[in-house]
Amino acid sequence: LDVLSRMAHPPDLVLSDVVMPTMGGRELGTRINASAPELPVLYMSGFTGDDVVQRGLLEPGVPFQQKPFHPDALALQVRTMLDRKVSARA
């Protein structure tokens, strides 16, 4: 959050793990959304998508990539999200 607040130009997307030591990914996403609602967040975890929802770590339907993943799978997910962002602006 500190890095984002100091950036002259925000990134096009944030990639965050769901489980982190100080702040969980869900809280990070909520705080990013409060200051930059147009900034998409892609979450990743070693837990399955169903598991992160059942544990209350993420809301159903948020962009999610399960680890381990192939770089091509991550690239496709990022590309899809960036394309949606561009379409939403048009």
mmCIF file of N, CA and C in Angstrom:
data_model
loop_
_atom_site.group_PDB
_atom_site.id
_atom_site.type_symbol
_atom_site.label_atom_id
_atom_site.label_comp_id
_atom_site.label_asym_id
_atom_site.label_seq_id
_atom_site.Cartn_x
_atom_site.Cartn_y
_atom_site.Cartn_z
ATOM 1 N N LEU A 1 0.824 -1.194 0.000
ATOM 2 C CA LEU A 1 0.000 0.000 0.000
ATOM 3 C C LEU A 1 0.866 1.255 0.000
ATOM 4 N N ASP A 2 1.961 1.181 0.727
ATOM 5 C CA ASP A 2 2.875 2.314 0.762
ATOM 6 C C ASP A 2 3.470 2.569 -0.622
ATOM 7 N N VAL A 3 3.890 1.521 -1.285
ATOM 8 C CA VAL A 3 4.459 1.667 -2.630
ATOM 9 C C VAL A 3 3.412 2.228 -3.579
ATOM 10 N N LEU A 4 2.206 1.700 -3.530
ATOM 11 C CA LEU A 4 1.142 2.201 -4.404
ATOM 12 C C LEU A 4 0.865 3.682 -4.159
ATOM 13 N N SER A 5 0.875 4.093 -2.915
ATOM 14 C CA SER A 5 0.579 5.493 -2.592
ATOM 15 C C SER A 5 1.662 6.450 -3.088
ATOM 16 N N ARG A 6 2.875 5.946 -3.276
ATOM 17 C CA ARG A 6 3.974 6.807 -3.730
ATOM 18 C C ARG A 6 4.172 6.790 -5.239
ATOM 19 N N MET A 7 3.453 5.955 -5.948
ATOM 20 C CA MET A 7 3.647 5.842 -7.388
ATOM 21 C C MET A 7 3.007 7.016 -8.116
ATOM 22 N N ALA A 8 3.746 7.597 -9.058
ATOM 23 C CA ALA A 8 3.203 8.689 -9.861
ATOM 24 C C ALA A 8 2.082 8.179 -10.763
ATOM 25 N N HIS A 9 2.263 6.969 -11.283
ATOM 26 C CA HIS A 9 1.250 6.336 -12.129
ATOM 27 C C HIS A 9 0.982 4.953 -11.556
ATOM 28 N N PRO A 10 -0.274 4.668 -11.247
ATOM 29 C CA PRO A 10 -0.570 3.366 -10.649
ATOM 30 C C PRO A 10 -0.338 2.231 -11.646
ATOM 31 N N PRO A 11 -0.110 1.033 -11.146
ATOM 32 C CA PRO A 11 0.051 -0.111 -12.052
ATOM 33 C C PRO A 11 -1.295 -0.442 -12.699
ATOM 34 N N ASP A 12 -1.262 -1.281 -13.700
ATOM 35 C CA ASP A 12 -2.487 -1.695 -14.373
ATOM 36 C C ASP A 12 -3.206 -2.813 -13.622
ATOM 37 N N LEU A 13 -2.477 -3.499 -12.738
ATOM 38 C CA LEU A 13 -3.037 -4.648 -12.036
ATOM 39 C C LEU A 13 -2.144 -4.971 -10.840
ATOM 40 N N VAL A 14 -2.749 -5.491 -9.790
ATOM 41 C CA VAL A 14 -1.997 -5.953 -8.621
ATOM 42 C C VAL A 14 -2.190 -7.458 -8.504
ATOM 43 N N LEU A 15 -1.096 -8.180 -8.295
ATOM 44 C CA LEU A 15 -1.121 -9.616 -8.055
ATOM 45 C C LEU A 15 -0.780 -9.825 -6.585
ATOM 46 N N SER A 16 -1.671 -10.478 -5.861
ATOM 47 C CA SER A 16 -1.471 -10.650 -4.422
ATOM 48 C C SER A 16 -1.753 -12.083 -4.002
ATOM 49 N N ASP A 17 -0.944 -12.578 -3.096
ATOM 50 C CA ASP A 17 -1.258 -13.858 -2.487
ATOM 51 C C ASP A 17 -2.432 -13.644 -1.543
ATOM 52 N N VAL A 18 -3.180 -14.693 -1.286
ATOM 53 C CA VAL A 18 -4.321 -14.611 -0.383
ATOM 54 C C VAL A 18 -3.860 -14.612 1.068
ATOM 55 N N VAL A 19 -2.917 -15.490 1.394
ATOM 56 C CA VAL A 19 -2.436 -15.619 2.769
ATOM 57 C C VAL A 19 -1.048 -15.001 2.867
ATOM 58 N N MET A 20 -0.948 -13.952 3.684
ATOM 59 C CA MET A 20 0.324 -13.268 3.906
ATOM 60 C C MET A 20 0.471 -13.018 5.401
ATOM 61 N N PRO A 21 1.695 -12.779 5.877
ATOM 62 C CA PRO A 21 1.915 -12.692 7.322
ATOM 63 C C PRO A 21 1.276 -11.503 8.025
ATOM 64 N N THR A 22 1.296 -10.332 7.443
ATOM 65 C CA THR A 22 0.817 -9.149 8.153
ATOM 66 C C THR A 22 -0.619 -8.790 7.807
ATOM 67 N N MET A 23 -0.939 -8.822 6.538
ATOM 68 C CA MET A 23 -2.266 -8.441 6.070
ATOM 69 C C MET A 23 -2.696 -9.453 5.015
ATOM 70 N N GLY A 24 -3.886 -9.989 5.153
ATOM 71 C CA GLY A 24 -4.371 -10.942 4.162
ATOM 72 C C GLY A 24 -4.682 -10.266 2.842
ATOM 73 N N GLY A 25 -4.742 -11.053 1.792
ATOM 74 C CA GLY A 25 -5.016 -10.530 0.461
ATOM 75 C C GLY A 25 -6.368 -9.842 0.364
ATOM 76 N N ARG A 26 -7.368 -10.397 1.059
ATOM 77 C CA ARG A 26 -8.701 -9.790 1.024
ATOM 78 C C ARG A 26 -8.675 -8.376 1.592
ATOM 79 N N GLU A 27 -8.011 -8.201 2.724
ATOM 80 C CA GLU A 27 -7.909 -6.860 3.315
ATOM 81 C C GLU A 27 -7.120 -5.930 2.397
ATOM 82 N N LEU A 28 -6.038 -6.420 1.826
ATOM 83 C CA LEU A 28 -5.266 -5.612 0.887
ATOM 84 C C LEU A 28 -6.148 -5.157 -0.264
ATOM 85 N N GLY A 29 -6.899 -6.097 -0.848
ATOM 86 C CA GLY A 29 -7.784 -5.752 -1.963
ATOM 87 C C GLY A 29 -8.836 -4.725 -1.577
ATOM 88 N N THR A 30 -9.392 -4.871 -0.381
ATOM 89 C CA THR A 30 -10.391 -3.916 0.105
ATOM 90 C C THR A 30 -9.784 -2.527 0.252
ATOM 91 N N ARG A 31 -8.582 -2.469 0.779
ATOM 92 C CA ARG A 31 -7.920 -1.171 0.971
ATOM 93 C C ARG A 31 -7.506 -0.554 -0.359
ATOM 94 N N ILE A 32 -7.064 -1.387 -1.299
ATOM 95 C CA ILE A 32 -6.747 -0.871 -2.638
ATOM 96 C C ILE A 32 -8.014 -0.340 -3.282
ATOM 97 N N ASN A 33 -9.096 -1.101 -3.181
ATOM 98 C CA ASN A 33 -10.358 -0.705 -3.799
ATOM 99 C C ASN A 33 -10.892 0.608 -3.228
ATOM 100 N N ALA A 34 -10.633 0.867 -1.948
ATOM 101 C CA ALA A 34 -11.102 2.107 -1.324
ATOM 102 C C ALA A 34 -10.424 3.335 -1.926
ATOM 103 N N SER A 35 -9.149 3.197 -2.282
ATOM 104 C CA SER A 35 -8.424 4.349 -2.824
ATOM 105 C C SER A 35 -8.311 4.333 -4.345
ATOM 106 N N ALA A 36 -8.415 3.160 -4.961
ATOM 107 C CA ALA A 36 -8.292 3.044 -6.418
ATOM 108 C C ALA A 36 -9.253 1.959 -6.918
ATOM 109 N N PRO A 37 -10.549 2.263 -6.976
ATOM 110 C CA PRO A 37 -11.532 1.239 -7.329
ATOM 111 C C PRO A 37 -11.363 0.671 -8.740
ATOM 112 N N GLU A 38 -10.673 1.376 -9.601
ATOM 113 C CA GLU A 38 -10.467 0.908 -10.974
ATOM 114 C C GLU A 38 -9.273 -0.037 -11.111
ATOM 115 N N LEU A 39 -8.509 -0.205 -10.041
ATOM 116 C CA LEU A 39 -7.312 -1.041 -10.069
ATOM 117 C C LEU A 39 -7.676 -2.497 -9.779
ATOM 118 N N PRO A 40 -7.568 -3.379 -10.791
ATOM 119 C CA PRO A 40 -7.928 -4.777 -10.562
ATOM 120 C C PRO A 40 -6.882 -5.509 -9.718
ATOM 121 N N VAL A 41 -7.369 -6.459 -8.927
ATOM 122 C CA VAL A 41 -6.500 -7.282 -8.089
ATOM 123 C C VAL A 41 -6.739 -8.743 -8.458
ATOM 124 N N LEU A 42 -5.659 -9.445 -8.768
ATOM 125 C CA LEU A 42 -5.698 -10.883 -9.030
ATOM 126 C C LEU A 42 -5.090 -11.573 -7.827
ATOM 127 N N TYR A 43 -5.852 -12.492 -7.246
ATOM 128 C CA TYR A 43 -5.403 -13.218 -6.065
ATOM 129 C C TYR A 43 -4.861 -14.577 -6.465
ATOM 130 N N MET A 44 -3.891 -15.059 -5.684
ATOM 131 C CA MET A 44 -3.354 -16.401 -5.914
ATOM 132 C C MET A 44 -3.169 -17.083 -4.565
ATOM 133 N N SER A 45 -3.226 -18.419 -4.605
ATOM 134 C CA SER A 45 -3.046 -19.189 -3.380
ATOM 135 C C SER A 45 -2.786 -20.639 -3.721
ATOM 136 N N GLY A 46 -2.170 -21.339 -2.795
ATOM 137 C CA GLY A 46 -2.006 -22.771 -2.908
ATOM 138 C C GLY A 46 -3.287 -23.509 -2.551
ATOM 139 N N PHE A 47 -4.225 -22.822 -1.889
ATOM 140 C CA PHE A 47 -5.543 -23.392 -1.628
ATOM 141 C C PHE A 47 -6.348 -23.360 -2.924
ATOM 142 N N THR A 48 -7.338 -24.238 -3.039
ATOM 143 C CA THR A 48 -8.221 -24.193 -4.202
ATOM 144 C C THR A 48 -9.140 -22.981 -4.091
ATOM 145 N N GLY A 49 -9.739 -22.604 -5.207
ATOM 146 C CA GLY A 49 -10.676 -21.484 -5.198
ATOM 147 C C GLY A 49 -11.841 -21.716 -4.259
ATOM 148 N N ASP A 50 -12.385 -22.944 -4.262
ATOM 149 C CA ASP A 50 -13.488 -23.267 -3.347
ATOM 150 C C ASP A 50 -13.038 -23.168 -1.894
ATOM 151 N N ASP A 51 -11.821 -23.614 -1.630
ATOM 152 C CA ASP A 51 -11.305 -23.601 -0.266
ATOM 153 C C ASP A 51 -11.137 -22.174 0.260
ATOM 154 N N VAL A 52 -10.630 -21.261 -0.557
ATOM 155 C CA VAL A 52 -10.449 -19.887 -0.072
ATOM 156 C C VAL A 52 -11.790 -19.222 0.196
ATOM 157 N N VAL A 53 -12.813 -19.583 -0.576
ATOM 158 C CA VAL A 53 -14.152 -19.039 -0.326
ATOM 159 C C VAL A 53 -14.725 -19.648 0.943
ATOM 160 N N GLN A 54 -14.627 -20.971 1.093
ATOM 161 C CA GLN A 54 -15.170 -21.632 2.281
ATOM 162 C C GLN A 54 -14.493 -21.147 3.558
ATOM 163 N N ARG A 55 -13.197 -20.841 3.485
ATOM 164 C CA ARG A 55 -12.478 -20.338 4.662
ATOM 165 C C ARG A 55 -12.746 -18.857 4.914
ATOM 166 N N GLY A 56 -13.460 -18.204 4.010
ATOM 167 C CA GLY A 56 -13.757 -16.782 4.156
ATOM 168 C C GLY A 56 -12.600 -15.887 3.774
ATOM 169 N N LEU A 57 -11.623 -16.433 3.048
ATOM 170 C CA LEU A 57 -10.451 -15.650 2.668
ATOM 171 C C LEU A 57 -10.735 -14.742 1.469
ATOM 172 N N LEU A 58 -11.667 -15.150 0.605
ATOM 173 C CA LEU A 58 -12.066 -14.355 -0.555
ATOM 174 C C LEU A 58 -13.560 -14.500 -0.778
ATOM 175 N N GLU A 59 -14.132 -13.515 -1.447
ATOM 176 C CA GLU A 59 -15.531 -13.583 -1.857
ATOM 177 C C GLU A 59 -15.635 -14.443 -3.111
ATOM 178 N N PRO A 60 -16.753 -15.111 -3.301
ATOM 179 C CA PRO A 60 -16.939 -15.875 -4.540
ATOM 180 C C PRO A 60 -16.854 -14.964 -5.763
ATOM 181 N N GLY A 61 -16.237 -15.470 -6.821
ATOM 182 C CA GLY A 61 -16.201 -14.753 -8.087
ATOM 183 C C GLY A 61 -15.055 -13.779 -8.287
ATOM 184 N N VAL A 62 -14.224 -13.555 -7.260
ATOM 185 C CA VAL A 62 -13.096 -12.644 -7.466
ATOM 186 C C VAL A 62 -12.047 -13.335 -8.341
ATOM 187 N N PRO A 63 -11.272 -12.576 -9.095
ATOM 188 C CA PRO A 63 -10.234 -13.184 -9.930
ATOM 189 C C PRO A 63 -9.224 -13.952 -9.079
ATOM 190 N N PHE A 64 -8.998 -15.202 -9.449
ATOM 191 C CA PHE A 64 -8.189 -16.087 -8.625
ATOM 192 C C PHE A 64 -7.379 -17.035 -9.498
ATOM 193 N N GLN A 65 -6.123 -17.242 -9.123
ATOM 194 C CA GLN A 65 -5.239 -18.192 -9.807
ATOM 195 C C GLN A 65 -4.676 -19.138 -8.755
ATOM 196 N N GLN A 66 -4.937 -20.426 -8.921
ATOM 197 C CA GLN A 66 -4.440 -21.414 -7.963
ATOM 198 C C GLN A 66 -2.983 -21.744 -8.245
ATOM 199 N N LYS A 67 -2.186 -21.842 -7.167
ATOM 200 C CA LYS A 67 -0.792 -22.260 -7.287
ATOM 201 C C LYS A 67 -0.703 -23.764 -7.093
ATOM 202 N N PRO A 68 0.237 -24.435 -7.655
ATOM 203 C CA PRO A 68 1.197 -23.899 -8.610
ATOM 204 C C PRO A 68 0.516 -23.679 -9.956
ATOM 205 N N PHE A 69 1.043 -22.760 -10.714
ATOM 206 C CA PHE A 69 0.489 -22.486 -12.030
ATOM 207 C C PHE A 69 1.614 -22.385 -13.053
ATOM 208 N N HIS A 70 1.271 -22.635 -14.283
ATOM 209 C CA HIS A 70 2.211 -22.479 -15.390
ATOM 210 C C HIS A 70 2.233 -20.994 -15.747
ATOM 211 N N PRO A 71 3.384 -20.446 -16.102
ATOM 212 C CA PRO A 71 3.446 -19.024 -16.458
ATOM 213 C C PRO A 71 2.432 -18.627 -17.538
ATOM 214 N N ASP A 72 2.159 -19.522 -18.474
ATOM 215 C CA ASP A 72 1.181 -19.206 -19.522
ATOM 216 C C ASP A 72 -0.216 -19.023 -18.940
ATOM 217 N N ALA A 73 -0.563 -19.820 -17.935
ATOM 218 C CA ALA A 73 -1.879 -19.689 -17.297
ATOM 219 C C ALA A 73 -1.996 -18.347 -16.584
ATOM 220 N N LEU A 74 -0.944 -17.942 -15.894
ATOM 221 C CA LEU A 74 -0.950 -16.639 -15.224
ATOM 222 C C LEU A 74 -1.028 -15.520 -16.252
ATOM 223 N N ALA A 75 -0.249 -15.622 -17.313
ATOM 224 C CA ALA A 75 -0.258 -14.593 -18.360
ATOM 225 C C ALA A 75 -1.646 -14.459 -18.982
ATOM 226 N N LEU A 76 -2.320 -15.572 -19.205
ATOM 227 C CA LEU A 76 -3.667 -15.537 -19.775
ATOM 228 C C LEU A 76 -4.650 -14.856 -18.828
ATOM 229 N N GLN A 77 -4.557 -15.180 -17.554
ATOM 230 C CA GLN A 77 -5.443 -14.562 -16.561
ATOM 231 C C GLN A 77 -5.201 -13.049 -16.482
ATOM 232 N N VAL A 78 -3.946 -12.645 -16.456
ATOM 233 C CA VAL A 78 -3.610 -11.217 -16.410
ATOM 234 C C VAL A 78 -4.111 -10.523 -17.674
ATOM 235 N N ARG A 79 -3.869 -11.122 -18.834
ATOM 236 C CA ARG A 79 -4.307 -10.526 -20.099
ATOM 237 C C ARG A 79 -5.818 -10.348 -20.124
ATOM 238 N N THR A 80 -6.545 -11.364 -19.656
ATOM 239 C CA THR A 80 -8.009 -11.298 -19.620
ATOM 240 C C THR A 80 -8.475 -10.149 -18.735
ATOM 241 N N MET A 81 -7.856 -10.008 -17.579
ATOM 242 C CA MET A 81 -8.246 -8.940 -16.662
ATOM 243 C C MET A 81 -7.919 -7.568 -17.243
ATOM 244 N N LEU A 82 -6.764 -7.419 -17.865
ATOM 245 C CA LEU A 82 -6.395 -6.137 -18.456
ATOM 246 C C LEU A 82 -7.324 -5.788 -19.622
ATOM 247 N N ASP A 83 -7.699 -6.782 -20.403
ATOM 248 C CA ASP A 83 -8.612 -6.546 -21.521
ATOM 249 C C ASP A 83 -9.985 -6.111 -21.002
ATOM 250 N N ARG A 84 -10.450 -6.718 -19.902
ATOM 251 C CA ARG A 84 -11.728 -6.306 -19.306
ATOM 252 C C ARG A 84 -11.655 -4.868 -18.807
ATOM 253 N N LYS A 85 -10.511 -4.516 -18.246
ATOM 254 C CA LYS A 85 -10.338 -3.149 -17.741
ATOM 255 C C LYS A 85 -10.439 -2.136 -18.883
ATOM 256 N N VAL A 86 -9.809 -2.450 -20.004
ATOM 257 C CA VAL A 86 -9.855 -1.570 -21.167
ATOM 258 C C VAL A 86 -11.280 -1.490 -21.714
ATOM 259 N N SER A 87 -11.961 -2.630 -21.791
ATOM 260 C CA SER A 87 -13.340 -2.663 -22.292
ATOM 261 C C SER A 87 -14.283 -1.847 -21.402
ATOM 262 N N ALA A 88 -14.050 -1.900 -20.099
ATOM 263 C CA ALA A 88 -14.907 -1.167 -19.166
ATOM 264 C C ALA A 88 -14.750 0.337 -19.341
ATOM 265 N N ARG A 89 -13.566 0.779 -19.745
ATOM 266 C CA ARG A 89 -13.329 2.207 -19.955
ATOM 267 C C ARG A 89 -13.948 2.694 -21.259
ATOM 268 N N ALA A 90 -14.093 1.799 -22.229
ATOM 269 C CA ALA A 90 -14.585 2.192 -23.556
ATOM 270 C C ALA A 90 -16.073 2.479 -23.566
#
